[in-house]
């Protein structure tokens, strides 16, 4: 037997026992005849002592950091106790020591606060995984996985595996493809999600399905994206939106309770997509704090009288003018407002400037556009924005989409600066009634003359009251500039996203389950009948054999783990992640393959 106890296990009650431990040497300290070693394994650290005066043989073997050793000895009470670790009251007085394997000096210290940079730690990820913070993340991930399974199992869901080698049916992103050796010139694709399979399972009658499953998307990477990632993928039959929202709100609340010991008893608020865009400027608002967008003038919907009585061109000429009231910031200095102006001018935000209005505690106003607005107008602007004394009103003006996004970014930035994004506060939110379509003026590869694309995916159903609009109108857009006036722009989807603190945890929809409507959808997306049959004939066929009404959703498992772990960096919660360029720097993949392999695959003559 290699070991009788682990390094996290021994307590004062074990004193006088003879035990054997195995582990890695974290630290060696020599003090006269005594050598102290911190021995580490997955479970913790135990101090072991080699006493040269009692057992000189022990020190004949060379030892070093990260050597793997086996130590047998007596558990004794420590004279100076360490209250910081669970085993801190005892130590192991070693009588027998075996080096199981030597180790090179690690390229960075295996400590909570390591001296290793990101790249180095990724290259030696197997060493990084030995560190406590990373280990905690892996344990949390496993805990979340287990509790997801417990909850869904208790609700009668079945975990059913679906294939990884499938047909290329892009769902929005590019597919990763795999050449087939046995069918040369043909390719499998790796699934972007098991979407069509889970719908087929509904047709088969497995009315509650789930899977914690790898998905693959060949997208340009952003900091928090991985080309392969994990979803909690779910589908239910004979349900309406309400059933799904309740079931999965329940799942997340269960995770809060079991993983974080938080009783999340509040009802999760719901917000339409229109309201989210109007009040927060984006579809995944962080509602831990207010600072809602005040639309002074937006596509003609709101028009504050004050605006058109002045000569301030910046506001007058803009398509959209949006303000936010930053609480208790009226005292911002010139330097601080100048810095905010620079912030909105950064290329990532891309605005030309920022106007501000300080609402002083004594009821007076001072703005960056005093030249154009007298005291009374400033006051009515402040009133329109619901500003309170001491608020700093920040105002952006420009084209609709850009200004809305910029104001939303500014809102988040101010919240971060002012400490409103509290890491220990969790606020869930459902956003629903998304538009069914988006209008893409260009295709992914820059071609095309503008067409409708599915905002979620092509299997999402329109809201029942909007089905007629879709069926009774041609998708053709005559005037590209006025696509917003096309009836299709008004169609809302039976789709929903669950948001946590401004992050999308997941989303889904009630699906189309009638062949005709699904065909109409493919047509709306610009697919010919032939193309639709070639790509999705199997699904259209299945809909002819008794498809029940169904719907579902998927959560991003990596992100969920990160957020429950108090982080937004999903890489830290994946054992072997890719870097920002989609590379595995440890294995050094992707990599070239041998000529012989290329030939076998028919990729080279
Ligand atoms: N398959 C969808 C996705 O990956 C989720 C869903 O609609 O269930 O986003």
XYZ file of C-alpha atoms and ligand atoms in Angstrom:
614
model
C 0.000 0.000 0.000
C 1.514 3.327 -1.046
C -0.217 5.398 1.609
C -2.474 4.967 4.621
C -3.536 8.623 4.925
C -3.654 11.715 2.749
C -1.843 14.979 3.397
C -5.047 16.750 4.397
C -6.280 14.301 6.942
C -4.235 14.104 10.124
C -5.434 15.875 13.289
C -4.399 16.071 16.910
C -6.455 12.918 17.628
C -4.118 10.976 15.353
C -1.067 11.625 17.519
C 0.914 8.427 18.189
C -0.391 6.685 15.082
C 2.002 5.278 12.550
C 1.028 6.368 9.055
C 2.391 6.522 5.530
C 1.883 9.582 3.338
C 2.644 10.222 -0.314
C 2.918 13.539 -2.034
C 4.961 16.305 -3.602
C 7.560 18.345 -1.779
C 6.293 21.892 -1.609
C 9.035 23.328 0.569
C 12.152 22.196 2.446
C 13.557 24.065 5.459
C 16.674 22.928 7.278
C 17.132 23.962 10.919
C 20.157 22.334 12.514
C 19.609 18.603 12.689
C 15.987 18.946 11.675
C 14.683 19.152 8.119
C 11.061 20.269 7.728
C 9.198 19.414 4.573
C 5.759 20.612 3.504
C 4.301 17.563 1.806
C 1.414 18.311 -0.528
C -1.254 16.272 -2.247
C -4.721 17.061 -3.546
C -6.138 17.039 -0.029
C -3.771 19.415 1.724
C -0.342 19.876 3.234
C 1.256 18.014 6.121
C 4.530 18.978 7.702
C 6.990 16.109 7.945
C 10.242 16.180 9.915
C 13.468 14.376 9.246
C 15.615 14.274 12.369
C 19.246 13.692 11.452
C 20.236 13.020 15.019
C 17.793 10.122 15.281
C 17.922 8.811 11.758
C 20.940 9.994 9.723
C 20.146 7.569 6.900
C 17.138 9.666 5.877
C 19.163 12.554 4.611
C 21.372 10.537 2.350
C 18.844 10.794 -0.485
C 18.794 14.034 -2.427
C 15.470 15.840 -2.187
C 14.090 18.837 -4.042
C 10.959 20.783 -4.761
C 8.210 18.744 -6.423
C 9.941 15.407 -5.819
C 7.348 12.701 -5.269
C 8.030 10.914 -1.999
C 6.609 8.363 0.351
C 7.117 8.972 4.056
C 6.313 6.643 6.920
C 6.472 7.762 10.518
C 4.796 8.704 13.781
C 2.249 11.438 14.107
C 3.430 13.831 16.829
C 2.069 17.053 18.265
C 3.778 20.148 16.924
C 5.515 22.443 19.329
C 4.679 25.518 17.253
C 1.248 25.065 15.749
C 0.064 26.500 12.456
C -3.577 27.548 12.749
C -3.772 28.367 9.052
C -3.905 24.794 7.836
C -6.142 21.928 8.899
C -3.200 19.662 9.761
C -1.351 22.456 11.569
C -1.425 20.893 15.017
C 0.574 17.813 14.127
C 3.597 16.732 12.125
C 4.984 13.438 10.919
C 8.257 12.314 12.411
C 9.674 10.287 9.558
C 11.200 6.854 10.060
C 11.276 5.705 6.431
C 11.557 7.782 3.307
C 11.327 6.720 -0.338
C 11.777 8.937 -3.325
C 9.174 7.701 -5.805
C 10.316 10.108 -8.480
C 12.672 13.044 -8.772
C 11.557 16.326 -10.368
C 13.170 19.159 -12.220
C 12.877 22.520 -10.561
C 9.471 23.774 -11.708
C 9.517 26.819 -13.998
C 7.356 28.727 -11.522
C 6.535 28.379 -7.861
C 3.644 26.070 -7.026
C 2.131 28.530 -4.572
C -1.174 30.388 -4.353
C 0.612 33.549 -5.428
C 2.876 32.166 -8.074
C 5.658 34.005 -9.861
C 4.650 32.343 -13.163
C 3.111 34.437 -15.934
C 0.034 33.263 -17.826
C 1.926 31.840 -20.814
C 4.325 29.845 -18.706
C 1.536 28.475 -16.547
C -0.419 27.414 -19.639
C 2.613 25.695 -21.130
C 3.042 23.740 -17.899
C -0.654 23.524 -17.126
C -0.150 20.180 -15.330
C 1.977 22.060 -12.802
C -0.412 25.000 -12.631
C -3.194 22.547 -11.809
C -1.256 21.604 -8.668
C -1.798 25.102 -7.277
C -4.548 25.650 -4.781
C -6.570 28.353 -6.554
C -6.725 26.315 -9.749
C -7.545 23.173 -7.809
C -10.385 24.999 -6.023
C -11.791 25.966 -9.428
C -11.678 22.368 -10.647
C -13.423 21.212 -7.503
C -16.064 23.890 -7.886
C -16.615 22.849 -11.478
C -17.100 19.257 -10.436
C -19.503 20.378 -7.699
C -21.576 22.377 -10.174
C -21.611 19.446 -12.592
C -22.827 17.090 -9.870
C -25.548 19.427 -8.661
C -26.791 20.089 -12.190
C -27.143 16.336 -12.586
C -28.828 15.931 -9.209
C -31.400 18.610 -9.954
C -32.194 17.502 -13.478
C -32.264 13.845 -12.496
C -34.756 14.651 -9.732
C -36.880 16.455 -12.308
C -36.982 13.372 -14.509
C -34.463 14.432 -17.155
C -32.454 11.814 -19.028
C -28.820 12.368 -19.969
C -28.560 11.176 -23.569
C -25.349 11.461 -25.571
C -25.448 12.829 -29.091
C -22.729 12.428 -31.729
C -19.697 14.664 -32.208
C -19.127 13.739 -35.839
C -22.110 15.305 -37.528
C -23.127 17.118 -40.664
C -22.103 20.697 -41.223
C -25.179 22.802 -40.490
C -23.782 26.134 -39.333
C -25.836 27.749 -36.592
C -24.286 31.169 -36.668
C -20.598 30.512 -36.190
C -18.277 28.603 -38.499
C -18.041 24.858 -38.119
C -14.899 22.947 -37.286
C -14.699 20.228 -39.905
C -13.150 16.764 -39.854
C -12.170 15.064 -43.115
C -13.521 11.566 -43.603
C -10.919 9.004 -44.723
C -13.505 6.430 -45.677
C -15.584 8.896 -47.666
C -12.944 10.946 -49.385
C -13.821 14.478 -50.292
C -16.482 14.492 -47.586
C -16.365 16.037 -44.158
C -17.969 15.743 -40.799
C -18.482 18.821 -38.690
C -18.146 19.080 -34.932
C -21.435 20.241 -33.391
C -21.876 23.892 -32.488
C -24.498 22.470 -30.143
C -26.653 19.333 -30.143
C -29.609 21.493 -31.224
C -31.126 19.330 -33.940
C -30.438 16.086 -32.067
C -32.209 17.235 -28.955
C -35.192 18.254 -31.045
C -35.198 14.831 -32.681
C -35.171 13.278 -29.205
C -38.376 15.195 -28.502
C -39.892 13.705 -31.646
C -38.803 10.321 -30.257
C -40.696 10.985 -27.062
C -37.829 11.578 -24.576
C -39.613 14.617 -23.231
C -36.963 15.745 -20.738
C -33.413 15.572 -22.078
C -30.154 17.051 -20.860
C -26.481 16.711 -21.509
C -23.371 18.407 -20.164
C -21.678 18.474 -23.486
C -18.770 19.856 -25.494
C -19.653 22.267 -28.290
C -17.327 23.611 -30.956
C -17.433 26.981 -32.708
C -14.816 28.326 -35.031
C -15.218 31.959 -34.080
C -12.768 34.776 -33.850
C -11.796 34.537 -30.249
C -12.604 37.067 -27.636
C -11.071 37.093 -24.206
C -13.823 35.013 -22.656
C -14.449 32.559 -25.496
C -13.013 29.124 -26.107
C -13.275 27.294 -29.452
C -14.454 24.244 -27.541
C -16.626 24.853 -24.544
C -19.190 23.043 -22.462
C -22.931 23.561 -22.352
C -25.646 22.311 -20.076
C -27.980 21.500 -22.931
C -31.653 20.860 -22.174
C -34.901 20.265 -24.000
C -38.481 19.555 -22.925
C -41.630 18.581 -24.804
C -45.202 19.698 -24.125
C -44.078 22.936 -22.542
C -44.576 26.650 -22.913
C -42.075 29.378 -22.227
C -43.338 29.706 -18.658
C -42.588 26.047 -17.865
C -39.043 26.431 -19.103
C -38.371 29.646 -17.217
C -39.544 28.094 -13.969
C -37.674 24.834 -14.430
C -34.334 26.486 -15.145
C -34.676 29.348 -12.742
C -35.057 26.493 -10.285
C -31.845 24.905 -11.501
C -29.794 28.064 -11.000
C -31.326 28.662 -7.582
C -30.489 25.064 -6.667
C -26.878 25.723 -7.675
C -26.751 28.883 -5.575
C -27.946 26.908 -2.592
C -25.846 23.794 -2.992
C -22.649 25.289 -4.382
C -22.577 28.696 -2.696
C -24.949 28.217 0.218
C -26.944 31.235 -0.922
C -30.720 31.192 -0.519
C -31.824 32.900 -3.684
C -35.512 33.154 -2.878
C -36.442 36.285 -4.834
C -38.515 35.830 -7.950
C -36.270 36.429 -10.942
C -37.446 39.605 -12.698
C -38.292 39.517 -16.394
C -37.701 42.191 -18.961
C -38.560 42.360 -22.629
C -35.730 42.805 -25.059
C -37.166 46.181 -26.073
C -37.128 47.405 -22.487
C -33.608 46.109 -21.930
C -32.327 47.946 -24.983
C -34.228 51.104 -24.112
C -33.279 51.292 -20.452
C -29.839 49.707 -20.445
C -28.628 49.839 -24.024
C -27.898 46.124 -24.185
C -29.661 42.801 -23.927
C -27.841 41.517 -20.870
C -28.132 44.327 -18.366
C -26.481 44.260 -14.992
C -29.375 45.206 -12.720
C -27.401 45.333 -9.483
C -27.461 49.108 -9.903
C -29.674 51.694 -11.607
C -28.103 54.407 -13.789
C -30.666 53.637 -16.496
C -30.291 55.224 -19.879
C -32.336 58.397 -20.308
C -33.316 58.626 -23.948
C -33.478 62.312 -24.723
C -33.957 61.713 -28.382
C -33.965 58.363 -30.019
C -35.330 57.539 -33.471
C -37.939 60.192 -32.813
C -39.459 58.236 -29.958
C -38.598 60.702 -27.210
C -37.879 64.291 -27.734
C -37.202 66.538 -24.792
C -38.538 69.980 -25.556
C -35.385 71.575 -24.348
C -33.419 70.058 -27.151
C -34.993 71.850 -30.064
C -35.071 75.250 -28.460
C -31.327 75.668 -28.549
C -28.541 75.937 -31.076
C -26.438 73.127 -29.703
C -25.773 71.233 -32.906
C -24.193 68.234 -31.225
C -27.568 67.335 -29.733
C -29.810 68.811 -32.390
C -28.243 67.000 -35.309
C -27.770 63.627 -33.649
C -30.041 60.699 -34.348
C -29.833 59.717 -30.700
C -28.967 61.529 -27.476
C -28.707 59.409 -24.340
C -27.813 60.382 -20.789
C -27.003 58.548 -17.575
C -27.095 60.034 -14.071
C -24.054 59.047 -12.091
C -24.892 59.322 -8.389
C -22.755 61.532 -6.158
C -20.313 62.461 -8.864
C -21.228 66.125 -9.329
C -17.977 67.105 -7.692
C -15.887 65.518 -10.420
C -12.919 67.755 -11.211
C -12.000 69.034 -14.634
C -9.277 66.435 -14.725
C -11.770 63.660 -14.037
C -14.254 64.778 -16.680
C -11.421 65.235 -19.183
C -10.359 61.700 -18.460
C -13.894 60.417 -19.085
C -13.938 62.282 -22.390
C -10.727 60.499 -23.361
C -12.304 57.222 -22.260
C -15.261 57.538 -24.641
C -12.923 58.554 -27.448
C -10.922 55.330 -27.225
C -11.312 53.252 -30.392
C -13.213 50.524 -28.501
C -15.939 53.070 -27.672
C -15.382 55.347 -30.624
C -17.444 58.396 -29.655
C -16.472 61.911 -30.670
C -16.928 63.364 -27.204
C -18.953 63.467 -24.032
C -21.165 66.227 -22.684
C -21.811 66.544 -18.971
C -24.071 68.353 -16.590
C -23.207 68.673 -12.911
C -26.199 68.931 -10.605
C -24.727 70.532 -7.498
C -26.128 69.856 -4.045
C -27.219 73.525 -3.733
C -29.527 73.152 -6.755
C -27.293 74.928 -9.251
C -26.170 73.446 -12.550
C -22.964 73.557 -14.512
C -22.533 71.923 -17.893
C -20.057 71.562 -20.712
C -22.632 73.246 -22.973
C -23.523 76.266 -20.816
C -23.031 78.458 -23.853
C -26.189 77.027 -25.403
C -28.315 76.214 -22.377
C -29.424 78.750 -19.768
C -30.041 77.741 -16.150
C -33.674 76.990 -16.753
C -32.986 74.673 -19.682
C -30.275 72.888 -17.754
C -32.749 72.392 -14.980
C -35.414 70.963 -17.240
C -32.850 68.618 -18.756
C -31.875 67.449 -15.274
C -35.544 67.011 -14.378
C -36.153 65.043 -17.549
C -33.282 62.742 -16.571
C -34.647 62.311 -13.027
C -31.350 63.621 -11.701
C -30.867 64.053 -7.986
C -28.752 66.704 -6.288
C -25.089 65.698 -6.547
C -25.590 63.646 -9.700
C -23.303 63.971 -12.651
C -25.217 63.589 -15.908
C -23.124 62.171 -18.742
C -24.524 62.569 -22.244
C -23.563 60.911 -25.512
C -24.910 61.816 -28.938
C -24.590 60.132 -32.307
C -26.097 57.381 -34.403
C -28.602 55.113 -32.698
C -26.775 51.821 -32.414
C -23.351 53.184 -31.656
C -24.566 55.692 -29.065
C -26.702 53.118 -27.310
C -23.809 50.699 -27.069
C -21.380 53.407 -25.982
C -23.727 54.631 -23.249
C -24.191 51.080 -22.067
C -20.397 50.629 -21.915
C -20.048 53.938 -20.092
C -22.691 52.852 -17.591
C -20.721 49.676 -16.840
C -17.453 51.581 -16.622
C -18.882 54.093 -14.151
C -20.411 51.263 -12.117
C -17.029 49.533 -11.948
C -15.287 52.742 -10.920
C -17.883 53.484 -8.271
C -17.866 49.956 -6.857
C -21.466 49.156 -7.847
C -20.500 45.791 -9.310
C -20.209 43.995 -6.005
C -18.716 40.527 -6.424
C -20.813 39.010 -3.634
C -24.154 40.291 -4.898
C -26.025 38.149 -7.434
C -28.939 39.371 -9.515
C -30.599 37.135 -12.060
C -32.786 38.438 -14.851
C -34.759 36.892 -17.703
C -34.725 38.822 -20.958
C -37.369 37.651 -23.436
C -39.208 38.641 -26.614
C -36.081 39.001 -28.715
C -36.465 39.920 -32.350
C -36.701 36.733 -34.399
C -34.536 38.132 -37.181
C -31.636 40.441 -37.600
C -30.861 42.056 -40.887
C -27.328 41.463 -42.114
C -26.209 43.909 -44.738
C -23.228 41.710 -45.513
C -22.576 38.009 -45.202
C -19.867 36.684 -42.906
C -17.405 36.761 -45.782
C -18.348 40.251 -46.876
C -20.525 39.235 -49.832
C -24.272 39.370 -50.246
C -26.733 42.203 -50.604
C -28.456 41.988 -47.289
C -30.658 39.250 -45.869
C -32.443 38.159 -42.751
C -30.493 35.995 -40.334
C -31.863 34.163 -37.314
C -30.998 36.067 -34.190
C -31.003 32.912 -32.085
C -31.064 30.007 -34.525
C -33.351 28.865 -37.348
C -35.368 26.538 -35.110
C -36.731 29.254 -32.855
C -40.438 29.889 -33.234
C -41.979 33.293 -33.671
C -44.354 34.397 -30.928
C -47.710 32.827 -31.775
C -49.266 36.229 -32.495
C -46.486 36.993 -34.993
C -46.658 33.790 -37.028
C -49.115 35.439 -39.409
C -46.724 38.276 -40.169
C -44.145 35.736 -41.193
C -46.447 33.555 -43.220
C -48.257 36.383 -44.982
C -45.276 38.482 -46.029
C -42.447 37.911 -48.403
C -39.049 38.205 -46.730
C -37.766 40.286 -49.601
C -36.455 43.689 -48.575
C -36.847 46.211 -51.385
C -35.134 49.143 -49.764
C -32.095 48.014 -47.806
C -31.830 51.277 -45.913
C -35.343 50.905 -44.607
C -35.177 47.291 -43.520
C -36.455 48.326 -40.110
C -39.762 49.158 -41.721
C -40.130 45.668 -43.180
C -42.780 43.585 -41.353
C -40.152 40.956 -40.503
C -38.331 43.465 -38.316
C -41.377 43.491 -36.018
C -41.508 39.728 -35.486
C -40.579 38.701 -31.985
C -39.231 35.284 -31.069
C -40.383 32.927 -28.395
C -36.867 33.147 -26.999
C -35.326 33.971 -23.636
C -31.929 34.486 -22.028
C -30.996 34.176 -18.380
C -28.654 36.931 -17.264
C -26.532 37.033 -14.114
C -24.918 40.348 -13.170
C -24.650 41.461 -16.782
C -23.436 38.098 -18.096
C -25.454 35.775 -20.269
C -25.707 32.460 -18.440
C -27.637 30.866 -21.244
C -30.637 31.048 -23.452
C -33.065 29.134 -25.546
C -36.431 29.177 -27.183
C -39.699 27.460 -27.908
C -39.099 25.695 -31.204
C -40.879 25.463 -34.469
C -42.366 21.964 -34.672
C -44.451 22.217 -37.809
C -42.841 21.344 -41.112
C -44.487 24.204 -43.044
C -43.413 26.884 -40.623
C -39.887 25.490 -40.486
C -39.753 25.584 -44.278
C -40.997 29.148 -44.235
C -38.234 29.979 -41.786
C -35.562 28.489 -44.040
C -37.022 30.467 -46.922
C -36.936 33.668 -44.860
C -33.266 33.017 -44.204
C -32.639 32.920 -47.918
C -32.343 29.146 -48.308
C -33.739 27.546 -51.425
C -35.977 24.542 -50.945
C -33.228 22.353 -52.292
C -30.648 23.756 -49.906
C -33.016 23.433 -46.948
C -33.670 19.790 -47.832
C -29.998 19.094 -48.314
C -29.063 20.592 -44.955
C -32.085 19.870 -42.807
C -34.085 17.225 -44.663
C -33.754 14.882 -41.681
C -35.419 17.408 -39.378
C -38.165 18.365 -41.810
C -38.789 14.659 -42.334
C -39.017 14.038 -38.592
C -41.580 16.822 -38.237
C -43.886 14.759 -40.450
C -43.958 11.882 -37.994
C -45.619 13.423 -34.980
C -43.375 16.124 -33.543
C -44.647 17.397 -30.188
C -44.474 21.072 -29.212
C -41.129 21.552 -27.501
C -38.544 24.017 -26.319
C -35.384 24.246 -24.311
C -32.255 26.124 -23.571
C -28.554 25.778 -22.969
C -26.325 27.284 -20.316
C -22.661 28.007 -20.850
C -21.212 25.666 -18.261
C -17.710 27.143 -18.165
C -19.032 30.650 -17.641
C -21.531 29.498 -15.050
C -18.704 27.901 -13.080
C -16.577 31.023 -13.392
C -19.377 33.283 -12.186
C -20.198 30.998 -9.267
C -16.489 31.053 -8.496
C -16.570 34.861 -8.423
C -14.660 35.330 -11.673
C -15.421 36.195 -15.266
C -12.409 34.381 -16.699
C -13.660 31.047 -17.991
C -10.152 29.811 -18.843
C -9.417 29.499 -15.150
C -12.237 27.003 -14.779
C -11.184 24.681 -17.605
C -8.516 22.077 -16.893
C -6.798 22.398 -20.259
C -7.953 25.602 -21.967
C -6.844 27.180 -25.220
C -5.196 30.569 -25.271
C -6.610 33.694 -26.924
C -5.430 32.569 -30.347
C -7.178 29.219 -29.968
C -3.936 27.354 -29.336
C -3.164 24.706 -26.796
C 0.322 25.918 -25.888
C 1.050 22.820 -23.850
C 0.473 20.283 -26.657
C 1.262 22.900 -29.257
C -1.883 22.367 -31.252
C -3.205 22.902 -33.829
C -0.255 21.417 -35.674
C 0.622 20.155 -39.113
C 0.044 16.486 -39.859
C 2.222 14.009 -41.700
C 2.180 13.843 -45.481
C 1.010 10.258 -45.157
C -2.044 11.301 -43.140
C -2.886 13.997 -45.657
C -2.741 11.469 -48.464
C -4.882 8.939 -46.612
C -7.483 11.628 -46.115
C -7.391 12.545 -49.750
C -6.274 16.047 -48.894
C -3.108 15.736 -50.930
C -2.548 13.908 -54.200
N -28.591 25.435 -29.058
C -28.748 26.756 -28.530
C -27.383 27.409 -28.336
O -26.385 26.741 -28.363
C -29.456 26.777 -27.218
C -30.880 26.408 -27.339
O -31.617 27.055 -28.094
O -31.293 25.465 -26.633
O -27.308 28.590 -28.139
